[in-house]
Structure formats: C-alpha cells, structure tokens
mmCIF file with all atom_site columns, C-alpha atoms in Angstrom:
data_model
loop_
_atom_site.group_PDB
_atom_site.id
_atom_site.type_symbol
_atom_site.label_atom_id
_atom_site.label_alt_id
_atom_site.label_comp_id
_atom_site.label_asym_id
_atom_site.label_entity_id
_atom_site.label_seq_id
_atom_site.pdbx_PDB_ins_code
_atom_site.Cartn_x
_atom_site.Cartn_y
_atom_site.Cartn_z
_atom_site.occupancy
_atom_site.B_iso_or_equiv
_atom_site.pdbx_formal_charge
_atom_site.auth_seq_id
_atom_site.auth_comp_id
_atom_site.auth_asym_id
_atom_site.auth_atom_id
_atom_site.pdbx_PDB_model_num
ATOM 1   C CA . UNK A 1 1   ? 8.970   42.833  -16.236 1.00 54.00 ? 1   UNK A CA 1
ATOM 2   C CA . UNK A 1 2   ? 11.086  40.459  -13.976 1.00 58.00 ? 2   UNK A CA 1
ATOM 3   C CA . UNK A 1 3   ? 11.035  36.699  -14.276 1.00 66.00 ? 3   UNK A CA 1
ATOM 4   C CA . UNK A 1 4   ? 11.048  34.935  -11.026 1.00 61.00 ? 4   UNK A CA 1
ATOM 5   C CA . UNK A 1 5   ? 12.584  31.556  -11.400 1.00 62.00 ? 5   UNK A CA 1
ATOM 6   C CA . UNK A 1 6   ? 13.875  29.387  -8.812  1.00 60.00 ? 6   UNK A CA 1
ATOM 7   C CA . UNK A 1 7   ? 15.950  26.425  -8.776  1.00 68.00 ? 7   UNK A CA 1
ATOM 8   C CA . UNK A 1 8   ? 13.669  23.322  -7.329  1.00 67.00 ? 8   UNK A CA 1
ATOM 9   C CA . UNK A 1 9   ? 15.058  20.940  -6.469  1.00 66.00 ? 9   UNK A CA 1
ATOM 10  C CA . UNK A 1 10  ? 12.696  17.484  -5.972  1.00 71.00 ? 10  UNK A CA 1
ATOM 11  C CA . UNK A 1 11  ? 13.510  15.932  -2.542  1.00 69.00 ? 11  UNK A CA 1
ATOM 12  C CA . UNK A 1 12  ? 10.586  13.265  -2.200  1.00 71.00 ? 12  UNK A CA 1
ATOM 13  C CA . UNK A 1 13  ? 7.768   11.670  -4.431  1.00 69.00 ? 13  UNK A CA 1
ATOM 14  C CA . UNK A 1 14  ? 4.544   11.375  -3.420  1.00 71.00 ? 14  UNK A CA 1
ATOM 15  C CA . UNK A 1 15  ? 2.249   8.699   -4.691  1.00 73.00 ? 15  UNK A CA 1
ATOM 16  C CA . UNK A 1 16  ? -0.990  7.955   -4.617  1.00 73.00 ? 16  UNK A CA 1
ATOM 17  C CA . UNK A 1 17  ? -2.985  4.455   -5.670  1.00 77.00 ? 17  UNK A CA 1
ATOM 18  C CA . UNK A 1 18  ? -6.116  6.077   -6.615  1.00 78.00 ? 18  UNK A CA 1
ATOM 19  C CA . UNK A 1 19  ? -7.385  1.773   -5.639  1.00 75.00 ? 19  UNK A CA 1
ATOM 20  C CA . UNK A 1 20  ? -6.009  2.226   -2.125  1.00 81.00 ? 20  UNK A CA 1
ATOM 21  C CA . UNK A 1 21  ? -6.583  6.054   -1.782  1.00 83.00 ? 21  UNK A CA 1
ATOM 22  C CA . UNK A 1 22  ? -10.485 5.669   -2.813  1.00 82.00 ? 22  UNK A CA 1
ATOM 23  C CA . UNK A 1 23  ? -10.704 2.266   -0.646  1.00 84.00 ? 23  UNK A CA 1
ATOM 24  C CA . UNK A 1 24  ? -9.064  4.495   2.856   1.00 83.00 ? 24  UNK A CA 1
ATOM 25  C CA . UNK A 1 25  ? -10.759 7.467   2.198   1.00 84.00 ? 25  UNK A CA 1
ATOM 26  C CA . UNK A 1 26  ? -13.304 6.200   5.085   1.00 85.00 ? 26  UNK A CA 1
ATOM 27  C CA . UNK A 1 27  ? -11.468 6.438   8.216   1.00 86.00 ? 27  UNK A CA 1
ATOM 28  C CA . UNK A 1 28  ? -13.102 3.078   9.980   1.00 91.00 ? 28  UNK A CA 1
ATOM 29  C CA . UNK A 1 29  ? -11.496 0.926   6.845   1.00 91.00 ? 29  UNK A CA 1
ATOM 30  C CA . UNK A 1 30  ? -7.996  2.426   7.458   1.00 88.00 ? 30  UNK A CA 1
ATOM 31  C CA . UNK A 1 31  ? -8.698  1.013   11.221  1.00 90.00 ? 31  UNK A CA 1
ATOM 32  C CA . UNK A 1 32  ? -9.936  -2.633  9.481   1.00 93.00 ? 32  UNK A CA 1
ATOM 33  C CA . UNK A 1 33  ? -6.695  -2.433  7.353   1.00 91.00 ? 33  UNK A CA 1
ATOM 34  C CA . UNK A 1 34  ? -4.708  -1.665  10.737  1.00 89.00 ? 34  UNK A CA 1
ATOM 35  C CA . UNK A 1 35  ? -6.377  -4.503  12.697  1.00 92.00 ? 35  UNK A CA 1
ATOM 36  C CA . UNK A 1 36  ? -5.779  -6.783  9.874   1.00 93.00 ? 36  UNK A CA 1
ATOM 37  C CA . UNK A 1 37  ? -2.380  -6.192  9.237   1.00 89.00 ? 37  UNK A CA 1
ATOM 38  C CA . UNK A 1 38  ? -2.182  -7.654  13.097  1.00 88.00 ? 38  UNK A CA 1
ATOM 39  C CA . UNK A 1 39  ? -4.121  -10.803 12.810  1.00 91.00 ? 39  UNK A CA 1
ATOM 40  C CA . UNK A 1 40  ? -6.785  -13.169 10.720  1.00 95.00 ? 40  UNK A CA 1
ATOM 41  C CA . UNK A 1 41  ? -9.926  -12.001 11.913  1.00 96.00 ? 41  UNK A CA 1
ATOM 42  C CA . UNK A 1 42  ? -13.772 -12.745 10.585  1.00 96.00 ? 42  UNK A CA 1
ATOM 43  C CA . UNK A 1 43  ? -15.799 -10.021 10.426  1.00 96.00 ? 43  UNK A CA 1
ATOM 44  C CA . UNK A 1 44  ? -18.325 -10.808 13.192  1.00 95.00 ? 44  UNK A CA 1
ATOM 45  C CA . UNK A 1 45  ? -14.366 -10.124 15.063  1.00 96.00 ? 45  UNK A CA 1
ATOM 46  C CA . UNK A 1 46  ? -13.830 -7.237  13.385  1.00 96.00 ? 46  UNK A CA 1
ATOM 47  C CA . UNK A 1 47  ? -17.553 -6.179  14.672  1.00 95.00 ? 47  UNK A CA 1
ATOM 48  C CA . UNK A 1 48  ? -16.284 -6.540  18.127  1.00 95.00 ? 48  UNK A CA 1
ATOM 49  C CA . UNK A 1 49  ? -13.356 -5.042  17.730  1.00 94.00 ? 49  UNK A CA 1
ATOM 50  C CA . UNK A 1 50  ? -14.452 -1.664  16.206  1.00 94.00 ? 50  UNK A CA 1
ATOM 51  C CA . UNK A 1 51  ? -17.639 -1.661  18.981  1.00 93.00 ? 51  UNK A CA 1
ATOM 52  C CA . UNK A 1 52  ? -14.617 -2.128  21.834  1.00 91.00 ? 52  UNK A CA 1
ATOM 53  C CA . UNK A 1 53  ? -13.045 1.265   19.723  1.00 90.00 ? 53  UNK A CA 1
ATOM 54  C CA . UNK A 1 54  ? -16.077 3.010   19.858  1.00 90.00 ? 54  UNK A CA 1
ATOM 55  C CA . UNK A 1 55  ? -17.299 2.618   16.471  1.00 89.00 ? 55  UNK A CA 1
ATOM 56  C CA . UNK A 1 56  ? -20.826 0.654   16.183  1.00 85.00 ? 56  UNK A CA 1
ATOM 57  C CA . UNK A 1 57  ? -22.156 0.090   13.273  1.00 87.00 ? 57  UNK A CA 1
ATOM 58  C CA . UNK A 1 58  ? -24.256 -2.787  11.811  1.00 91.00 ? 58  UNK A CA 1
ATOM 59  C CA . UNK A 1 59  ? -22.581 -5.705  11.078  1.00 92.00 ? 59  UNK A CA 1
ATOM 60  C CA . UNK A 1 60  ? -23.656 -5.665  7.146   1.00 95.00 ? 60  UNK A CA 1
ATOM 61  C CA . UNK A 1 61  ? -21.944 -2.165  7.724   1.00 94.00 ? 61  UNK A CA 1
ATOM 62  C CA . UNK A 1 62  ? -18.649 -3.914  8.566   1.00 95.00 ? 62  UNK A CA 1
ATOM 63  C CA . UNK A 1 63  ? -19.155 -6.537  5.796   1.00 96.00 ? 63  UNK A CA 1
ATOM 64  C CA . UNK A 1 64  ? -19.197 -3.587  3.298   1.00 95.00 ? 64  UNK A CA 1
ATOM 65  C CA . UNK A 1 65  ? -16.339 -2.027  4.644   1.00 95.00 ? 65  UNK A CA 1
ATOM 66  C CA . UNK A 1 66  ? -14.352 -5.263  4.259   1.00 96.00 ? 66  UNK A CA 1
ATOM 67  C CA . UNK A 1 67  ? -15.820 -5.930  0.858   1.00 95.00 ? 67  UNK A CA 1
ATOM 68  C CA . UNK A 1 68  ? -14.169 -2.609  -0.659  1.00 93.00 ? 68  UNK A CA 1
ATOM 69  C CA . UNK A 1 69  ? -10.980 -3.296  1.206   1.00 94.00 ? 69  UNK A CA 1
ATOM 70  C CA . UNK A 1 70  ? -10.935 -6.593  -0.404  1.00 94.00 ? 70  UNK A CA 1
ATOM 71  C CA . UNK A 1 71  ? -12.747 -5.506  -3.904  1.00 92.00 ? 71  UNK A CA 1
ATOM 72  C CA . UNK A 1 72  ? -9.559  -3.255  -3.998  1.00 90.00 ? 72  UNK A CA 1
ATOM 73  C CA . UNK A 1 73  ? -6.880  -5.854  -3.417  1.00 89.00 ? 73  UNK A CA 1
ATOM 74  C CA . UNK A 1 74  ? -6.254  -4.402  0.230   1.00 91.00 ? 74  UNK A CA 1
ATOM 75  C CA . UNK A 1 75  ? -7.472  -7.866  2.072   1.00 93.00 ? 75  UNK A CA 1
ATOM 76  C CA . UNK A 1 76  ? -7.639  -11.249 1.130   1.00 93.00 ? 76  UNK A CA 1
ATOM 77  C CA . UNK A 1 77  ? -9.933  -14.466 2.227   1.00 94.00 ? 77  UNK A CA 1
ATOM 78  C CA . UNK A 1 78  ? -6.814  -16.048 4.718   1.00 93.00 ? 78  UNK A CA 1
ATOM 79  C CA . UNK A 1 79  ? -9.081  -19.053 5.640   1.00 93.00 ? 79  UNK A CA 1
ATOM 80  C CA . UNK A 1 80  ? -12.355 -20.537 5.727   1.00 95.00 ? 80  UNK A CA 1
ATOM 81  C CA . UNK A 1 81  ? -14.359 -22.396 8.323   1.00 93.00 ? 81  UNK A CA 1
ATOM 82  C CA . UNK A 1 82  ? -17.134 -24.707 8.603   1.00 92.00 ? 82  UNK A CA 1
ATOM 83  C CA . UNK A 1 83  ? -19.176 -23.883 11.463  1.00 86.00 ? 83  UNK A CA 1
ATOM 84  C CA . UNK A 1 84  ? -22.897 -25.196 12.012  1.00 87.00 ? 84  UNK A CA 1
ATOM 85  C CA . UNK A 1 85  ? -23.768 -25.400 8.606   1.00 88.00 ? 85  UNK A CA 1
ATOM 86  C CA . UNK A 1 86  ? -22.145 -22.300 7.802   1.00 91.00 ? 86  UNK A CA 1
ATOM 87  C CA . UNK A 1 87  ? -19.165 -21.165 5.901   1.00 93.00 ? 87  UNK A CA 1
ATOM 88  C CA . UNK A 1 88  ? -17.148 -18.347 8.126   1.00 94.00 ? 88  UNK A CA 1
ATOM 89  C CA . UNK A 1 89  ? -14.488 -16.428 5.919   1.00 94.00 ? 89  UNK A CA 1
ATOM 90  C CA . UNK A 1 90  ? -11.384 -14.913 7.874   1.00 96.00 ? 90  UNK A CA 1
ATOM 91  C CA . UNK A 1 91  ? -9.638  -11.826 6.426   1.00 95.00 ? 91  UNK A CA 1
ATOM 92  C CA . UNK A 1 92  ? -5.838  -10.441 6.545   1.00 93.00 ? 92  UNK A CA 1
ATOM 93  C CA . UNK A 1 93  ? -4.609  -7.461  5.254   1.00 91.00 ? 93  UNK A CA 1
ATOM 94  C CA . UNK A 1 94  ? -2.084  -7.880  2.500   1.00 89.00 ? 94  UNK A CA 1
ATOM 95  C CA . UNK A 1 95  ? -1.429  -4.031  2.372   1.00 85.00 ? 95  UNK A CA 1
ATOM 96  C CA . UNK A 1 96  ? -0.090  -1.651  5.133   1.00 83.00 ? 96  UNK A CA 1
ATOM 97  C CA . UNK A 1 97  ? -1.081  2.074   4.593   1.00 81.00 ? 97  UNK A CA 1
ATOM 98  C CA . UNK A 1 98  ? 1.251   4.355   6.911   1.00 80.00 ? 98  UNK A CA 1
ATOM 99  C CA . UNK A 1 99  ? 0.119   8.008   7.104   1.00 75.00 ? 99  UNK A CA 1
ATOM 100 C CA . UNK A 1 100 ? 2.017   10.056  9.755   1.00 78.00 ? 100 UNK A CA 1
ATOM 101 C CA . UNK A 1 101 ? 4.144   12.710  9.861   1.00 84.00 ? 101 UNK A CA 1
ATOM 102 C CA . UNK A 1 102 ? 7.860   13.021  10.335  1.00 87.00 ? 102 UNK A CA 1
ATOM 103 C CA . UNK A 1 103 ? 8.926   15.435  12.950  1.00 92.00 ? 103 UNK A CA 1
ATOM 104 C CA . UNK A 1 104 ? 9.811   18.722  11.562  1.00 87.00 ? 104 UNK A CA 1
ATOM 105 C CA . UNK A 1 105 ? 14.039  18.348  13.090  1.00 92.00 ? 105 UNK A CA 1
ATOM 106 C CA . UNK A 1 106 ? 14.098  15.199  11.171  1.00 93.00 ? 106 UNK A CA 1
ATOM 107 C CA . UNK A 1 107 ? 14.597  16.448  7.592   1.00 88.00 ? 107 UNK A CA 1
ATOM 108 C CA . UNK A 1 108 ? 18.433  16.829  8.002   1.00 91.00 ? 108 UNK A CA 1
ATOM 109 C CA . UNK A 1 109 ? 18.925  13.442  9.805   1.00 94.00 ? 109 UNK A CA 1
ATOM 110 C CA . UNK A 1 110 ? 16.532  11.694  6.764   1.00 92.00 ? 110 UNK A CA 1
ATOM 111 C CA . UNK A 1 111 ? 18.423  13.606  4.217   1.00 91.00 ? 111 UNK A CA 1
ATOM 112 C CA . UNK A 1 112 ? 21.544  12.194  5.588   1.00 94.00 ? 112 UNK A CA 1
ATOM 113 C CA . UNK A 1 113 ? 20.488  8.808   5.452   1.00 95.00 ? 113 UNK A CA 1
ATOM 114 C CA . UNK A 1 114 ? 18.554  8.910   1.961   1.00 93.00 ? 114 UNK A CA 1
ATOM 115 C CA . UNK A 1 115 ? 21.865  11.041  0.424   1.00 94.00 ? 115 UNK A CA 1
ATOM 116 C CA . UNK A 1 116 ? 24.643  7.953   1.929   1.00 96.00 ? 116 UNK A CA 1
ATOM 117 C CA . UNK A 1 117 ? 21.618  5.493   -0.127  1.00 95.00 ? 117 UNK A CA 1
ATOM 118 C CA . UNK A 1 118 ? 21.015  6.952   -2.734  1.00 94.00 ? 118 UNK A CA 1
ATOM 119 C CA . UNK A 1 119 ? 23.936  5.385   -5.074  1.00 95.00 ? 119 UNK A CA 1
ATOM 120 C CA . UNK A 1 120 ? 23.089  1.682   -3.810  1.00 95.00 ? 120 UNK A CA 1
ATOM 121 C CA . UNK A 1 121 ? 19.265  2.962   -5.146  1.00 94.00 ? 121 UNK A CA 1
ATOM 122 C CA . UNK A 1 122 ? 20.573  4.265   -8.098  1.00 95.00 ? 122 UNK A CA 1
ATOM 123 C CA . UNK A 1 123 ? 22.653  0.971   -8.993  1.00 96.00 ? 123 UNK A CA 1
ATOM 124 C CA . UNK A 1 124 ? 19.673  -1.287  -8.153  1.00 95.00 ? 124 UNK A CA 1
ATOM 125 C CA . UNK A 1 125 ? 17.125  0.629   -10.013 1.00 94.00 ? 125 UNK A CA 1
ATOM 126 C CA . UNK A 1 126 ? 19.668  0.430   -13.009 1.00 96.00 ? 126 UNK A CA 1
ATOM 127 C CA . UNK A 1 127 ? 20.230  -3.273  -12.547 1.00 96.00 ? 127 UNK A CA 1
ATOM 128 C CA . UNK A 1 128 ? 16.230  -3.827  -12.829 1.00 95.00 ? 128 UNK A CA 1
ATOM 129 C CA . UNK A 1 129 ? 16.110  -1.830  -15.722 1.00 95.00 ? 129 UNK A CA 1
ATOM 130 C CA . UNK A 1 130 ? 18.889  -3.643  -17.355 1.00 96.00 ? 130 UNK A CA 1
ATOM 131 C CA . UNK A 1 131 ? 17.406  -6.856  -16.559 1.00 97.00 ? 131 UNK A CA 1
ATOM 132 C CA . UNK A 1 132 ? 13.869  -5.841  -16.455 1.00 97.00 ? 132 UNK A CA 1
ATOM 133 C CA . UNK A 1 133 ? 13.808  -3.441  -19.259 1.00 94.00 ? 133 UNK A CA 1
ATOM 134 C CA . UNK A 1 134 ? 10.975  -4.268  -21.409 1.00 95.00 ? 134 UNK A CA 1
ATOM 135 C CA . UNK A 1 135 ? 8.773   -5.508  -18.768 1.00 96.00 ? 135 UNK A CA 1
ATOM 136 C CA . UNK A 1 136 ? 8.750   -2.238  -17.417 1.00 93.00 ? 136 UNK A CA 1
ATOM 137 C CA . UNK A 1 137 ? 8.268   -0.443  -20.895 1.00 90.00 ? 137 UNK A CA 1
ATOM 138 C CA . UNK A 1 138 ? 5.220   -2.586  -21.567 1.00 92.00 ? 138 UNK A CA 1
ATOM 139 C CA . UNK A 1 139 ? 3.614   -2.260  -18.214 1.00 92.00 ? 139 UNK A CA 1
ATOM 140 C CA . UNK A 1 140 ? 4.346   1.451   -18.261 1.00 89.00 ? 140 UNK A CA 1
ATOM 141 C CA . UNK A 1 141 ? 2.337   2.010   -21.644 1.00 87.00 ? 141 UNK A CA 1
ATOM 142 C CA . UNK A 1 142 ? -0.170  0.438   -20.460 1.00 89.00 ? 142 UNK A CA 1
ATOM 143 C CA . UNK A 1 143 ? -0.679  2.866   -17.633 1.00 88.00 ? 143 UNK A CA 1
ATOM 144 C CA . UNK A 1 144 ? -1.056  5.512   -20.268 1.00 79.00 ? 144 UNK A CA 1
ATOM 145 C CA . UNK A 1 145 ? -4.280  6.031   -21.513 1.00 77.00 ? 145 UNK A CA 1
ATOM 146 C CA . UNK A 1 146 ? -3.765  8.411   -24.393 1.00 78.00 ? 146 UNK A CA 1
ATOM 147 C CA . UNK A 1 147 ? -0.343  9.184   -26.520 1.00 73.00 ? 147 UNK A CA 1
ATOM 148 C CA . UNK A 1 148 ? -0.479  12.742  -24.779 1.00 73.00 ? 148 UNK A CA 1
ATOM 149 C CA . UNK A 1 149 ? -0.066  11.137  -21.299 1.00 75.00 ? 149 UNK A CA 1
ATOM 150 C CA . UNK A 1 150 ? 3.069   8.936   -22.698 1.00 71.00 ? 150 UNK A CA 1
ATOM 151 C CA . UNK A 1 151 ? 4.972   12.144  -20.647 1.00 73.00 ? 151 UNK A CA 1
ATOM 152 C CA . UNK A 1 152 ? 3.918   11.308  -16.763 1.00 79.00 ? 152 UNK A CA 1
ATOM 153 C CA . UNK A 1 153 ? 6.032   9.471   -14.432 1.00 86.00 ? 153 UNK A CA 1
ATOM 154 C CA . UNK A 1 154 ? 4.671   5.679   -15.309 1.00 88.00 ? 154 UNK A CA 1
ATOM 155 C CA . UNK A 1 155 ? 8.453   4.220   -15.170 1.00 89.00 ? 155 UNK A CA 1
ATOM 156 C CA . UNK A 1 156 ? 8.924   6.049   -11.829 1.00 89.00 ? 156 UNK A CA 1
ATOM 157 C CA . UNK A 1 157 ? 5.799   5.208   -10.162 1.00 88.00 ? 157 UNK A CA 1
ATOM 158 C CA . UNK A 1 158 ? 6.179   1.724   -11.316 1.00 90.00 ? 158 UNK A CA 1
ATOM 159 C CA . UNK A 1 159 ? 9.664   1.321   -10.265 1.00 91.00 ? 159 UNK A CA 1
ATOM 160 C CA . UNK A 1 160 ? 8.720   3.041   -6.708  1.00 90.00 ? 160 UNK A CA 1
ATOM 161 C CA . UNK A 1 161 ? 5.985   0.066   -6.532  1.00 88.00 ? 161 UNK A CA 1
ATOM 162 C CA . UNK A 1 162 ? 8.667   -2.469  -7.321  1.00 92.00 ? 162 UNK A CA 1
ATOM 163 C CA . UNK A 1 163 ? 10.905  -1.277  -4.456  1.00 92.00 ? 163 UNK A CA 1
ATOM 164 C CA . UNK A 1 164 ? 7.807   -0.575  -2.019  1.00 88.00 ? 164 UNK A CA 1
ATOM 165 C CA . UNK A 1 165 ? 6.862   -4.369  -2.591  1.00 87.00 ? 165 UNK A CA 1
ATOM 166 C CA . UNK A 1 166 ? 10.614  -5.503  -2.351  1.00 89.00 ? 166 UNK A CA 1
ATOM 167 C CA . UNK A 1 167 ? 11.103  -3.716  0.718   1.00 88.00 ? 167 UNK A CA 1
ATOM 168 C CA . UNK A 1 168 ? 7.838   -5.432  2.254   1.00 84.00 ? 168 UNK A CA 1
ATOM 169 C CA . UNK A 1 169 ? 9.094   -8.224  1.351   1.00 85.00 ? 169 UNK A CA 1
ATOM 170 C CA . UNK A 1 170 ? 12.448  -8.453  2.835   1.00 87.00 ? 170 UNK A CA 1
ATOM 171 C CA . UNK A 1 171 ? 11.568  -6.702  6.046   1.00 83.00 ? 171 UNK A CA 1
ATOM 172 C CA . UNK A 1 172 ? 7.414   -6.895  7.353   1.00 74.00 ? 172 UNK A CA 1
ATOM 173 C CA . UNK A 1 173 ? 7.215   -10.335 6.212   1.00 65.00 ? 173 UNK A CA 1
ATOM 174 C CA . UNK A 1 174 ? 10.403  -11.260 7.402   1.00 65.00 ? 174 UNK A CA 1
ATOM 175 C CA . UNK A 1 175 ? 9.074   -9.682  10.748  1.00 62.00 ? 175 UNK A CA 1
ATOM 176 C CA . UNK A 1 176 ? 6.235   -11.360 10.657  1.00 55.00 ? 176 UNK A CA 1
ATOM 177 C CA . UNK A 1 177 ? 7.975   -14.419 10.292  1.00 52.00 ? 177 UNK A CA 1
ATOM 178 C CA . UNK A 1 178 ? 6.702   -15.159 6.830   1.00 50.00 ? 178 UNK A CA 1
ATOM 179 C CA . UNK A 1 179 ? 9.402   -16.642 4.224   1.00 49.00 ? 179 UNK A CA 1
ATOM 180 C CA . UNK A 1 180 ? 9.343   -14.507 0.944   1.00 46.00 ? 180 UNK A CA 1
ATOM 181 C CA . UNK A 1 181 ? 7.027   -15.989 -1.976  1.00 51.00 ? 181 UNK A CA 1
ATOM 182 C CA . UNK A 1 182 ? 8.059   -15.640 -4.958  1.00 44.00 ? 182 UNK A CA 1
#
C-alpha cells in the first residue's frame, strides 16, 4: 500500500493564552477590552457605552464582565476617585486582542515582508537566548506540567510572548505616547 507523505512546510504559529482566550470567549468583553484600549473609563461609562452599542445589560452585569477581564490580567485599576463618599475605580486595558482576517491576495506580499525579516528575527531571538538563556529554560519548565510534556513548544511560545510584548512596547505605547517602562 502507498504512503502519502508530503513535505509541510510551517508558515505561521498560532497561539493561544488559554487566560485571554477563556476571558474573550464572550463577545461583549472583547468590546470592553476594545473600548479600553481607547480610554480610562469606570464602569458606570462602560454601562453607557455598551447601551449606546446596543448591548443592555445590568450594570452588576458589566461589573462582572470587567472583573474577569481584570481577574485575567487583561485590565488594570488606572485610577481611583473619591466621589460623595464613594470610591469610583477607572479601568484601562493593558492587553489588545486583534482577531481579523488578512485578505486572501495578501499571502505573497506578507511572505515577502516576513522572508526579507526573518534573519534580523533570527539574530535577535539568538541574541536573547545567548543573553537570556537560562531564564528562558527555567520559565519554560515550568510551563510543563509532566516530564512527557517537556516535548511542546514552551521555548517558542515563550519567546513569541517576549517579542509580542517588545513589539507593544516599542510601537502602541510609543503611539500612545507612553515612554517604555522597564
């Protein structure tokens, strides 16, 4: 009997935080996320704001919403104010989550672009490594539950987080006119 085989060649990763993924998985908190990656709103504003978009909800409804964006690391407490008696909290997104699609007649123009980059990557990634090395070993094993799992990608998704971060860094915030933290 005939083998097929094929050569594959891999052309993209995909990840997936299962934090973010779970947290997103309800369409009106990718639309908090969105509206917080804009501006510091509370979330008696946020209220409003989803009601003007056709989505109305309580406002303990909203509050949850919020919470699980924030309980996973998505949005952070920017300020607080005193109002009447009252404490009012003030939330920004510290996370943008892009899902679109490219068009299908980009793939040769993205190609293009990803193929003339890919040596700078390479020499970066190496350059982290070299200075990074064990840092990256240690946090990598302790993705890895069991000695079986020692085989996934840890190193690559963690080093694809590194550059994600870096690359917020040095353009969105710089955008938003934000100076780099380190």
């Amino acid at each position: 009997m005939p083998e097929f085989t094929s050569d594959v060649t891999i052309e993209d990763i995909a990840v997936r935080d299962t934090n973010v993924s779970s947290a997103v998985d309800e369409p009106v908190r990718a639309m908090i996320l969105d509206m917080l990656a804009e501006e510091t709103l509370s979330v008696a504003e946020i209220d409003d704001d989803l009601e003007g978009r056709g989505y109305d909800r309580t406002l303990n409804t909203v509050r949850h919403h919020v919470n699980e964006l924030r309980d996973a690391g998505l949005v952070e407490v920017a300020r607080l104010e005193e109002h009447n008696g009252g404490t009012t909290k003030y939330y920004r997104a510290n996370t943008i989550v892009l899902s679109y699609a490219l068009p299908d007649d980009a793939r040769d123009d993205i190609g293009e672009m990803a193929h003339a980059l890919a040596p700078d990557v390479a020499a970066l990634v190496a350059d982290l490594k070299a200075e990074y090395g064990e840092t990256i070993d240690r946090i990598a094993d302790e993705m890895a539950p069991c000695a079986h799992c020692r085989s996934q990608k840890y190193e690559t998704y963690l080093l694809l987080t590194v550059l994600r971060r870096a690359f917020v860094e040095g353009t969105v915030r710089n955008e938003r006119d934000d100076p780099p933290t380190r």
